[in-house]
XYZ file of C-alpha atoms in Angstrom:
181
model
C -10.264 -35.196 -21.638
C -12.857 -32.739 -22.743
C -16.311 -32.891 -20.641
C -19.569 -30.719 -21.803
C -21.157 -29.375 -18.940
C -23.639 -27.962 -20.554
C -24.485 -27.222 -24.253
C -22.292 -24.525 -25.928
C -20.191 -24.755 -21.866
C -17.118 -27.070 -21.421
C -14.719 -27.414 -18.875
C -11.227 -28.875 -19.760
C -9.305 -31.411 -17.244
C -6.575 -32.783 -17.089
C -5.806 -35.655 -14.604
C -2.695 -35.204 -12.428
C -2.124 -31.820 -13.152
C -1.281 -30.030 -9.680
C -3.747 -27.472 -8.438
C -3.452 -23.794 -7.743
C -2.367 -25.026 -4.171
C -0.035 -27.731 -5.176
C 1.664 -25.540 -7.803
C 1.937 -23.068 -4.518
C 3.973 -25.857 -2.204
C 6.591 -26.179 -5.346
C 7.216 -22.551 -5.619
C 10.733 -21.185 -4.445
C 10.129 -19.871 -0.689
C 10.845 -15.964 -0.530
C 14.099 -15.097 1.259
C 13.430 -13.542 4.682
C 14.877 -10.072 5.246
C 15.525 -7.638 7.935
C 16.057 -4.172 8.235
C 18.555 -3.107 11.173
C 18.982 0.483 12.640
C 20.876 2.632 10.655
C 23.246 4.825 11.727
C 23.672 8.661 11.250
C 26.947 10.755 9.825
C 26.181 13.898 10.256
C 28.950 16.425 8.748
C 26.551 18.901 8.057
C 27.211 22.483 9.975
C 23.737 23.166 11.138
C 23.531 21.669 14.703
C 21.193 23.338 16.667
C 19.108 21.037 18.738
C 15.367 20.962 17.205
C 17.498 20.009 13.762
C 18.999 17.001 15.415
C 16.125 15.758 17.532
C 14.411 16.082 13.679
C 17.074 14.215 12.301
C 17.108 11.491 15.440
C 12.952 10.815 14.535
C 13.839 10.247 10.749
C 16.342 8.063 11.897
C 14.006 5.623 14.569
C 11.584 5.884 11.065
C 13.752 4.449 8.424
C 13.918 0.957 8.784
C 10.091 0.844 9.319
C 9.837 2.553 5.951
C 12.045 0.744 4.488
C 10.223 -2.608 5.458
C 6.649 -1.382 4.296
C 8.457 -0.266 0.875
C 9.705 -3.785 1.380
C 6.761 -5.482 2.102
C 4.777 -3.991 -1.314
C 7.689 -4.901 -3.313
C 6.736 -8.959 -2.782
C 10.429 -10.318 -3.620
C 11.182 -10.851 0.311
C 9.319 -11.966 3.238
C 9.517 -8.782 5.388
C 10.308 -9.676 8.748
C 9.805 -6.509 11.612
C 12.727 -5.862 13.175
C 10.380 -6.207 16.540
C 12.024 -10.150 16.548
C 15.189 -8.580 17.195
C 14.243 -5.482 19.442
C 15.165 -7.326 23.056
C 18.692 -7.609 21.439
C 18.898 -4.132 19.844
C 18.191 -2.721 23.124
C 20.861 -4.917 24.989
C 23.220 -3.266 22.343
C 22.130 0.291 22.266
C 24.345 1.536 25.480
C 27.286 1.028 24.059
C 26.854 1.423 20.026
C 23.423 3.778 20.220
C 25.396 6.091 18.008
C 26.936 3.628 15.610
C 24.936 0.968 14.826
C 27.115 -0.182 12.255
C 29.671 -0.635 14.883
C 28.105 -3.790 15.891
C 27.397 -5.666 12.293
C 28.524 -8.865 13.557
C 26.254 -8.713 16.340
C 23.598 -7.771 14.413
C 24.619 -10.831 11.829
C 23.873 -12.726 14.724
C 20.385 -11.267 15.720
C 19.032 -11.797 12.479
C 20.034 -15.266 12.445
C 18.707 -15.648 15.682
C 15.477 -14.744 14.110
C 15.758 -17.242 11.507
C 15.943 -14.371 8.035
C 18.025 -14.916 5.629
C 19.474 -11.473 5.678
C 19.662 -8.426 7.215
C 20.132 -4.864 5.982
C 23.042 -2.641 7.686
C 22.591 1.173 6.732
C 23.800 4.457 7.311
C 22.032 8.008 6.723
C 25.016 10.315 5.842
C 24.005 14.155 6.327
C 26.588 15.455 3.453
C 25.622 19.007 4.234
C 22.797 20.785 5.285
C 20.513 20.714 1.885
C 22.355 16.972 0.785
C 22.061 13.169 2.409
C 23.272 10.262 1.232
C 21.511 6.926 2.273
C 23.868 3.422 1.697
C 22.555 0.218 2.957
C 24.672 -3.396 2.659
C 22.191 -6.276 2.538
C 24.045 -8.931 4.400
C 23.845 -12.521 3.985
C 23.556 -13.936 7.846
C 24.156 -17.467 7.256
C 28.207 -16.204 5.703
C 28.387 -13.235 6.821
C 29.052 -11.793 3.723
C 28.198 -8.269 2.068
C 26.215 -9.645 -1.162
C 25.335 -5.881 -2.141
C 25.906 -2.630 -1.454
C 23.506 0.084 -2.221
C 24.035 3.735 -2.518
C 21.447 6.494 -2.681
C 22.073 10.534 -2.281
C 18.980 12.841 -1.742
C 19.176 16.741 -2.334
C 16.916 17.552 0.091
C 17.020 17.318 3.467
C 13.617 16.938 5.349
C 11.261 14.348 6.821
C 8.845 13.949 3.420
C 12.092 13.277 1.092
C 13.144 10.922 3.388
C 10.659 8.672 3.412
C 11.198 9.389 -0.485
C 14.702 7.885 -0.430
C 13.435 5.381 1.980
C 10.955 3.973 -0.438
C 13.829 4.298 -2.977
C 16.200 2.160 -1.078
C 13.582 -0.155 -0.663
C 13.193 -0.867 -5.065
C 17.019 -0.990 -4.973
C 17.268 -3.582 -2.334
C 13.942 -5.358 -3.870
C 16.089 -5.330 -7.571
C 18.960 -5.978 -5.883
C 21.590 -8.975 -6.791
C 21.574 -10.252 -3.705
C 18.836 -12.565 -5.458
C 21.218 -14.436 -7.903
C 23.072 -15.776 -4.833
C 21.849 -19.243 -3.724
């Protein structure tokens, strides 16, 4: 039905076609992601102590990088790893070093705060000029691995991180963890 609102003006409408907020409601829900700790290989040779306490700051950083890269990318609904924290911390005496060490638990944390999946990573110091940054995006309802992502860096300082953080982030936005039901 065509209506003139006013000469040389008209609106079309159509009856029972759904609305901006109705088409909204029909739309495929985001999955819900977290990003977990990530632990650090280091099998670089340069050890002395204001390198690692660098390297241990980068470290606490990366998942909240990787969630604001995330969060721009609008494929997933970003949730903080703050839901999880209490449980993190309950885990940290015994696999601080390793994260990865305690994926099932950390299966279980996510799921606890109802995501979809979590992301598992580890920053691997190569040597002292090359990193390597892999992350497994982890579906928590089966527990499976439903990608794997690997990223190396040739530099080795705080602003490149963030670099490769916001990297990891496209790949895990692109990745095919979205063709699985």
């Amino acid at each position: 039905m065509l209506r003139v609102l006013q000469p040389g003006l008209s609106a079309l409408i159509l009856l029972g076609a759904p609305g901006p907020q109705a088409q909204a409601a029909n739309l495929p829900s985001k999955p819900s992601i977290t990003v977990m700790p990530f632990d650090l290989f280091d099998g670089s040779a340069d050890q002395r102590p204001a390198i690692i306490a660098a390297q241990q700051r980068a470290l606490l950083a990366l998942p909240g990088e990787v969630n604001r890269a995330l969060r721009a990318g609008r494929r997933w609904r970003v949730i903080d790893n703050s839901r999880v924290r209490p449980g993190l911390q309950a885990l940290a005496g015994d696999y601080a070093p390793t994260p990865r060490a305690a994926w099932l638990c950390m299966l279980k944390l996510g799921e606890q705060a109802g995501v979809d999946d979590v992301v598992v990573g580890q920053l691997r110091k190569v040597s002292d000029l090359i990193i390597a940054l892999q992350a497994d995006i982890d579906d928590v309802r089966t527990h499976q691995v439903v990608d794997h992502l690997l990223l190396e860096v040739k530099a080795d300082n705080a602003a490149m991180l963030r670099r490769a953080a916001h990297s990891m982030a496209r790949r895990i936005d692109q990745s095919k963890a979205f063709a699985t039901p």
